[in-house]
CSV table of C-alpha atoms and ligand atoms in Angstrom, one decimal:
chain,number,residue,atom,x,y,z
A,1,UNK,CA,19.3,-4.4,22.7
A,2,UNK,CA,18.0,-6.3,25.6
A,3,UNK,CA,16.6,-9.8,23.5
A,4,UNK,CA,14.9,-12.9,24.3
A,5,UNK,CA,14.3,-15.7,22.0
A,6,UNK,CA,12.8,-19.5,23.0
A,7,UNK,CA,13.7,-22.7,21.1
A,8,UNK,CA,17.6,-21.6,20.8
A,9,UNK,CA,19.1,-24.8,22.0
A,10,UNK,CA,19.2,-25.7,18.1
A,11,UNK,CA,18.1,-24.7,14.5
A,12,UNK,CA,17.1,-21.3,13.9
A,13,UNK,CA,16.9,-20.1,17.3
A,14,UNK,CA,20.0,-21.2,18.0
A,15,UNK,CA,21.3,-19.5,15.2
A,16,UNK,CA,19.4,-16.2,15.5
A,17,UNK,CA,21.2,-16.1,19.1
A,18,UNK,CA,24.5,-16.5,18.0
A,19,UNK,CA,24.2,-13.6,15.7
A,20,UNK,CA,22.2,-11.3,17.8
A,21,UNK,CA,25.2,-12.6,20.6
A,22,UNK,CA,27.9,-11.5,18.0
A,23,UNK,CA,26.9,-8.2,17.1
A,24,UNK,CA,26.8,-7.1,20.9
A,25,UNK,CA,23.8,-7.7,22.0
A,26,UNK,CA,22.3,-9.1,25.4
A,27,UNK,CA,20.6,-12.5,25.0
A,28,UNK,CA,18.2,-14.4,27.2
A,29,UNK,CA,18.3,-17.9,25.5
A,30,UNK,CA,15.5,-20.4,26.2
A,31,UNK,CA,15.3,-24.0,25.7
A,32,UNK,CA,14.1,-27.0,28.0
A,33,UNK,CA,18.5,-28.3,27.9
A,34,UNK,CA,20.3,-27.0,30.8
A,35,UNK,CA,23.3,-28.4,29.7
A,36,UNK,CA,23.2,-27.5,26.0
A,37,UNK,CA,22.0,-23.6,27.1
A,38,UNK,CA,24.7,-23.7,29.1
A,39,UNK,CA,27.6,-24.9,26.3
A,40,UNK,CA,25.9,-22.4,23.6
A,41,UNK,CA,26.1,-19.3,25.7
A,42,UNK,CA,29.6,-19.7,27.3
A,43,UNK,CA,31.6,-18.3,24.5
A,44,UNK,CA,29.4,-15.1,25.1
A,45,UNK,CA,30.2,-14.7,28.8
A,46,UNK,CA,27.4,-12.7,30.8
A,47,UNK,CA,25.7,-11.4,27.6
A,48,UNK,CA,24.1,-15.0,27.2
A,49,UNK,CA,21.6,-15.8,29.7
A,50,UNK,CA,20.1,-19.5,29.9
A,51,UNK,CA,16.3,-19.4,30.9
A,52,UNK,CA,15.6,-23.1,30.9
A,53,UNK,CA,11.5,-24.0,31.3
A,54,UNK,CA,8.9,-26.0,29.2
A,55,UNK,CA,6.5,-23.8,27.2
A,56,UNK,CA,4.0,-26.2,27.9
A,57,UNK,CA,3.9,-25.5,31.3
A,58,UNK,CA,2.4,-21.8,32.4
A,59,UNK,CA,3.7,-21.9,36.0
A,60,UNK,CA,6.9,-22.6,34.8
A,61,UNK,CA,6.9,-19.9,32.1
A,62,UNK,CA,5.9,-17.7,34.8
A,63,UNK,CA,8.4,-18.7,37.3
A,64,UNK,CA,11.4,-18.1,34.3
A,65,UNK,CA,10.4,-15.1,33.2
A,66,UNK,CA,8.0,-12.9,35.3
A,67,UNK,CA,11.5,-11.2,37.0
A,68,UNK,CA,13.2,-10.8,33.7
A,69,UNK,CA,13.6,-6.7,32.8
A,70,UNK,CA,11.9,-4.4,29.9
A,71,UNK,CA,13.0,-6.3,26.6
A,72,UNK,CA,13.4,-4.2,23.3
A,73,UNK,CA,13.2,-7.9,21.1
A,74,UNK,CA,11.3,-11.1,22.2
A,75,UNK,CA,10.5,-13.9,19.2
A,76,UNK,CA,8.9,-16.7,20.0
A,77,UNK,CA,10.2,-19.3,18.4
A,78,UNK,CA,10.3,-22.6,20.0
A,79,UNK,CA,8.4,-25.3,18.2
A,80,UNK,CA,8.0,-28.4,16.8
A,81,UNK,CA,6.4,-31.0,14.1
A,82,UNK,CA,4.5,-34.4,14.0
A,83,UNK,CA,2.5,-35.2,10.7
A,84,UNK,CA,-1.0,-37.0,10.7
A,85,UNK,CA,-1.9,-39.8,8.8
A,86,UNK,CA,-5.6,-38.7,8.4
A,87,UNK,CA,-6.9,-42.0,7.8
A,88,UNK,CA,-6.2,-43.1,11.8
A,89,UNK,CA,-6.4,-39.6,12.9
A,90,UNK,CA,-4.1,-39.7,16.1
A,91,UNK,CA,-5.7,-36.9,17.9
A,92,UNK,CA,-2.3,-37.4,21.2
A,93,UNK,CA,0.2,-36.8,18.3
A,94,UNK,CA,-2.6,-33.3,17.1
A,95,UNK,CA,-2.2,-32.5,21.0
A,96,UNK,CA,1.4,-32.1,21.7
A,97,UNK,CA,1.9,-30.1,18.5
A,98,UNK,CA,-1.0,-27.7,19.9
A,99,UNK,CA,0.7,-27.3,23.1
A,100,UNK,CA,4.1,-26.6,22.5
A,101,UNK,CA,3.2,-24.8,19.3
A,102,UNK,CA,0.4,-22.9,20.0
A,103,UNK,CA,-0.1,-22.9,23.9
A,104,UNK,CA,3.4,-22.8,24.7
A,105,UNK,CA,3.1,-19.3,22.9
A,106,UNK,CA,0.0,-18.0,24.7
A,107,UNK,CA,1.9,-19.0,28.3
A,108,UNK,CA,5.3,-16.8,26.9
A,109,UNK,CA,3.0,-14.0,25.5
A,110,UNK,CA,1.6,-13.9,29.2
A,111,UNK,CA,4.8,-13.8,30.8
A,112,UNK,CA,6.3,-11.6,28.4
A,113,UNK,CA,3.9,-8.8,27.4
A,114,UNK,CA,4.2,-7.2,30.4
A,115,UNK,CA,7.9,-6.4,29.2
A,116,UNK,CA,7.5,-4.6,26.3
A,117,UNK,CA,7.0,-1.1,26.2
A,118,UNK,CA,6.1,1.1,23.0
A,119,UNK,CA,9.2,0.9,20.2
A,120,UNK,CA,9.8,-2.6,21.7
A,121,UNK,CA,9.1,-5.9,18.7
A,122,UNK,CA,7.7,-9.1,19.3
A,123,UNK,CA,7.8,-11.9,16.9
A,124,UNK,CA,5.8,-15.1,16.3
A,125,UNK,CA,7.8,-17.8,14.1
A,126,UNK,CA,5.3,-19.6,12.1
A,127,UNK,CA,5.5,-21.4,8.9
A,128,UNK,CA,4.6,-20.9,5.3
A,129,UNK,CA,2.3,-23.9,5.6
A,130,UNK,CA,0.1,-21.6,7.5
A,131,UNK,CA,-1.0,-20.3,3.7
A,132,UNK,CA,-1.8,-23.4,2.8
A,133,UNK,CA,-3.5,-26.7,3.5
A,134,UNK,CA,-0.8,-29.2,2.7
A,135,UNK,CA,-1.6,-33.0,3.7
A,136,UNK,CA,-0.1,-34.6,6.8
A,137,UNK,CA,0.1,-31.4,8.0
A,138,UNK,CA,-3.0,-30.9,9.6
A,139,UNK,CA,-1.7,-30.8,13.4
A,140,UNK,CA,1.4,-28.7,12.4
A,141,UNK,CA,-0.2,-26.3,10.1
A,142,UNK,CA,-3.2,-25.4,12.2
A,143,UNK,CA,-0.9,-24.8,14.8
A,144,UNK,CA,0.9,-22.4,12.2
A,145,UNK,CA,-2.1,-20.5,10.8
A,146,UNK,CA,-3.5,-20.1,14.5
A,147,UNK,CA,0.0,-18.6,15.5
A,148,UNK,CA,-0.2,-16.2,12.0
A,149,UNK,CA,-3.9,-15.2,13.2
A,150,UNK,CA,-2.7,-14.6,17.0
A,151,UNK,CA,-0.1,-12.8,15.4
A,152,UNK,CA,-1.7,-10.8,12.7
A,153,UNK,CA,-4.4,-9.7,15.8
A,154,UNK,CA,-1.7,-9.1,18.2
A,155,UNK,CA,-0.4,-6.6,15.7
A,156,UNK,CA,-3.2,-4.6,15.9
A,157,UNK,CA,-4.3,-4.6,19.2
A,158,UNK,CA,-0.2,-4.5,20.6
A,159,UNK,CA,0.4,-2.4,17.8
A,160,UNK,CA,-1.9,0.5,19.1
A,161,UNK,CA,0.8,0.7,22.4
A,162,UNK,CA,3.6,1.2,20.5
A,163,UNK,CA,4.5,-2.6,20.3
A,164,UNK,CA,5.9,-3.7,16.5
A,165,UNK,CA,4.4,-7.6,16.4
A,166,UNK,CA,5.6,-9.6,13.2
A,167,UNK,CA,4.4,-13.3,11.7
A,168,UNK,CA,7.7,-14.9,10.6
A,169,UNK,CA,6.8,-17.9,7.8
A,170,UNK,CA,9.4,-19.2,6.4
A,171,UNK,CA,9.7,-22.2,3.8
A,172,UNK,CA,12.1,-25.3,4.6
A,173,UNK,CA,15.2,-24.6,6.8
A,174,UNK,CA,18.0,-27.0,7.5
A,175,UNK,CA,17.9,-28.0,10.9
A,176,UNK,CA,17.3,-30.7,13.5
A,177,UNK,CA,13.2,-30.4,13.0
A,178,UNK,CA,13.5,-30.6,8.9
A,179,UNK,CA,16.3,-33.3,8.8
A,180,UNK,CA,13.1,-35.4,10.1
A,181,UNK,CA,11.2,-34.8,6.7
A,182,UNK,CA,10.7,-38.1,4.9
A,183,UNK,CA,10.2,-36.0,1.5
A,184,UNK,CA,11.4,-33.9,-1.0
A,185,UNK,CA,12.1,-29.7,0.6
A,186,UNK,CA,12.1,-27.5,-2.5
A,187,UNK,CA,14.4,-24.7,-2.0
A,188,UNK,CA,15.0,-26.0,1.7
A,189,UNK,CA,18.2,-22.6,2.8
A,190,UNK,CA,20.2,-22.8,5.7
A,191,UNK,CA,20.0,-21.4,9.1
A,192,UNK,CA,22.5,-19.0,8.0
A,193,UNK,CA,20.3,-17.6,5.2
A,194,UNK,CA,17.0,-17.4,8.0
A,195,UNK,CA,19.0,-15.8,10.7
A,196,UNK,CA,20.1,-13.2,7.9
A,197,UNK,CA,16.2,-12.7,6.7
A,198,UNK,CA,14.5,-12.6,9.9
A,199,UNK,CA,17.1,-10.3,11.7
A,200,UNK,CA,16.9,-8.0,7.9
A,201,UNK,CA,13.2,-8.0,8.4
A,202,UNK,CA,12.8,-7.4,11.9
A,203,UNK,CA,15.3,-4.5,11.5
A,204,UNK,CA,12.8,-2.9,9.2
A,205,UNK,CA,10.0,-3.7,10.9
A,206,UNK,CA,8.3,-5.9,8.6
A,207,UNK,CA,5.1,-7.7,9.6
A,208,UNK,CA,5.5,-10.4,7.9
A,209,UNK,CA,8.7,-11.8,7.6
A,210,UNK,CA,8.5,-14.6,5.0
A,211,UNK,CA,11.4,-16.5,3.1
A,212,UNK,CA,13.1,-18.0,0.3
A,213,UNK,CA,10.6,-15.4,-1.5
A,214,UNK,CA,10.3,-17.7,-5.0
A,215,UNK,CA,9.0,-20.3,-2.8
A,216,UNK,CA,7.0,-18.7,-0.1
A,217,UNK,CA,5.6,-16.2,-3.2
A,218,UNK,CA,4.6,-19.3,-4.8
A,219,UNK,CA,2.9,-20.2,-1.8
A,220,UNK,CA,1.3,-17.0,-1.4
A,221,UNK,CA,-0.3,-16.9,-4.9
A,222,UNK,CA,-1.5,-20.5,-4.5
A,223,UNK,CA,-3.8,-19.1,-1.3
A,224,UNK,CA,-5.2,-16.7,-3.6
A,225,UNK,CA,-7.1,-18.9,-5.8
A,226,UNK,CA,-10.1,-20.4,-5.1
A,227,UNK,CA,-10.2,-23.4,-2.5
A,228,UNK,CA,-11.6,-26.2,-5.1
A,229,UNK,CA,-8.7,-25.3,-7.2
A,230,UNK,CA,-6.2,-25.3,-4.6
A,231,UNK,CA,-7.5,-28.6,-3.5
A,232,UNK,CA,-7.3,-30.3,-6.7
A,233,UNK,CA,-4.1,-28.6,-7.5
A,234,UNK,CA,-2.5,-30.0,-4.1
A,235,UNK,CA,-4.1,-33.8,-4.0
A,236,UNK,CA,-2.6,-33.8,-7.6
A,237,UNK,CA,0.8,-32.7,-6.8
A,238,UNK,CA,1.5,-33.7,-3.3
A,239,UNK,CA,-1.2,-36.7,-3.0
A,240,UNK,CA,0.1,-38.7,-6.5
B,1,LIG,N1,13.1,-26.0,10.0
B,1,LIG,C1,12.1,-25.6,9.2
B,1,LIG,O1,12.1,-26.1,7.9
B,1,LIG,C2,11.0,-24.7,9.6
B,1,LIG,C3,10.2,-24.1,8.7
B,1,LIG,C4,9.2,-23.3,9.1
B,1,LIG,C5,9.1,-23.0,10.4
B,1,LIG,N2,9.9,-23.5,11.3
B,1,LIG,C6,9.7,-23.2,12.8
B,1,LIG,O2,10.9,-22.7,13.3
B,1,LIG,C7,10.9,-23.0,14.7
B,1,LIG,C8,12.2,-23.6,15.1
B,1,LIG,O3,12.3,-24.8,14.4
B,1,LIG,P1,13.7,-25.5,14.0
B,1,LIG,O4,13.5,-26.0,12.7
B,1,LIG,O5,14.9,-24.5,14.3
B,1,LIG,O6,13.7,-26.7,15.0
B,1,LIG,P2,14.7,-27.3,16.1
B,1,LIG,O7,16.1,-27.2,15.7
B,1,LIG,O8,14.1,-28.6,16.5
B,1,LIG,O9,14.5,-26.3,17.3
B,1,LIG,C9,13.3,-26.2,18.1
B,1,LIG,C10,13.6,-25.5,19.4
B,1,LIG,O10,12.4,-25.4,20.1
B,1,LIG,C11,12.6,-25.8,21.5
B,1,LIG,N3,11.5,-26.5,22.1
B,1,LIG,C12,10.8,-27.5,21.5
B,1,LIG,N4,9.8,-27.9,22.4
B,1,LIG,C13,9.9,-27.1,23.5
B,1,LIG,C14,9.2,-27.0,24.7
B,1,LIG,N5,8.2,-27.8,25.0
B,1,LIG,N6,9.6,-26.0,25.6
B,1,LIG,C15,10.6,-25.2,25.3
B,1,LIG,N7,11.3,-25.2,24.2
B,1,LIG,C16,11.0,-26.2,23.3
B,1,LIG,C17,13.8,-26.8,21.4
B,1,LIG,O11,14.6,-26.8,22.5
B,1,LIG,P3,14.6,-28.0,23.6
B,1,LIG,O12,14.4,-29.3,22.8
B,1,LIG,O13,16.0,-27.9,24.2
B,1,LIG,O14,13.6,-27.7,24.5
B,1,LIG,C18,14.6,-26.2,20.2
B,1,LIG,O15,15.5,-25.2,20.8
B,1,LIG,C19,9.7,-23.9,15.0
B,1,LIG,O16,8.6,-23.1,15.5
B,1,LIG,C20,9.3,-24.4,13.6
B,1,LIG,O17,8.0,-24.7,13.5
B,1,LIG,C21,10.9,-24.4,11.0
């Protein structure tokens, strides 16, 4: 398969590369680190190809990527956290997680569509806190359910040309972006364990990729109830 993922310079891009890498696979690995692209894809020889551009920027999205050939995989995957401390809303801090997060996917998607033909996948990596609305996490997490929405649309209205479009959510995952977190990560896996899910799920052609399943299911069934409940359930837990 011809791939190309963004955010691989670390964390579960990186990781997803490696594997898709290792089991043969041609790789276009994006990231804004020359250097680091560079030192990841070596071992991999002309497989591995380093795109480096910022997501926030659409000209340079463009430039990167408008001469790249037909792609049977592309997952959009590059992203990144800040939480909010409501109280002295910080609307700079809400801004860059909207435009890497959320625009940086709508100037790929542009780039990129035009690359996928029918029987081709496209992935959008989200978050479980898309299902829910957890404190602090009101920049990251609207980012997150706007990117399961785009996604969820995109699978119908991509999804009538042939093109399989999955919403990956997964709980905590060990890497650079989590080892931030100044609180307790129930059931936090390893990249190991998400490369292994999302590679599983996108082989089946899942739509919605989501994982560890006690957690996210938890998750899940929490959205179901009623939003007065789920707000007095969550200021009680996570606000006590
Ligand atoms: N870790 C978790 O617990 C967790 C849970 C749910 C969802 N996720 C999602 O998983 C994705 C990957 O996160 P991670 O935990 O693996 O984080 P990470 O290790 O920090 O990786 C983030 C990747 O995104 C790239 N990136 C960030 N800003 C960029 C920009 N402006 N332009 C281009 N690339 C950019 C980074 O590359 P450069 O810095 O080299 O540009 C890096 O390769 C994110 O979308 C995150 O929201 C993570």
């Amino acid at each position: 398969m011809i791939i190309l993922i963004t955010g691989t310079s670390s964390g579960i891009g990186l990781k997803l590369a490696q594997d898709y890498l290792a089991a043969g696979n041609t790789v276009f690995c994006c990231g804004r680190n020359k250097p680091v692209l560079h030192q990841l894809v070596t071992p991999f020889g002309d497989r591995a190809i380093p795109l480096a551009f910022d997501v926030r920027n659409r000209e340079d999205c463009l430039a990167a990527l408008t001469a790249l050939p037909e792609l049977d995989l592309v997952i959009l995957n590059a992203g990144t956290c800040e939480y909010i401390d409501a109280s002295n809303f910080d609307a700079a801090s809400f801004e860059r997680v909207i435009r890497i997060n959320l625009i940086g996917l709508a100037n790929c998607l542009e780039a990129l569509v035009p690359k996928l033909a029918a029987g081709s996948s496209l992935s959008l990596m989200g978050s479980s806190s898309s299902y829910l609305p957890l404190p602090r996490a009101e920049a990251y997490g609207a980012s997150k359910a706007a990117t399961e929405y785009l996604a969820k649309t995109l699978a119908i209205t991509l999804g009538k040309e042939g093109i399989h479009v999955s919403y990956i959510a997964p709980g905590f995952v060990e890497t650079p972006l989590s080892d931030l977190n100044d609180f307790p990560m129930p059931m936090r896996v390893d990249v190991e364990f998400a490369s292994r899910r999302i590679r599983h799920g996108l082989e089946r052609k899942q739509s919605e990729i989501h994982f560890p399943r006690l957690f996210t299911g938890f998750m899940k069934t929490l959205s179901l109830l009623p939003f007065t409940w789920q707000r007095f359930l969550l200021a009680k837990v996570l606000m006590s």
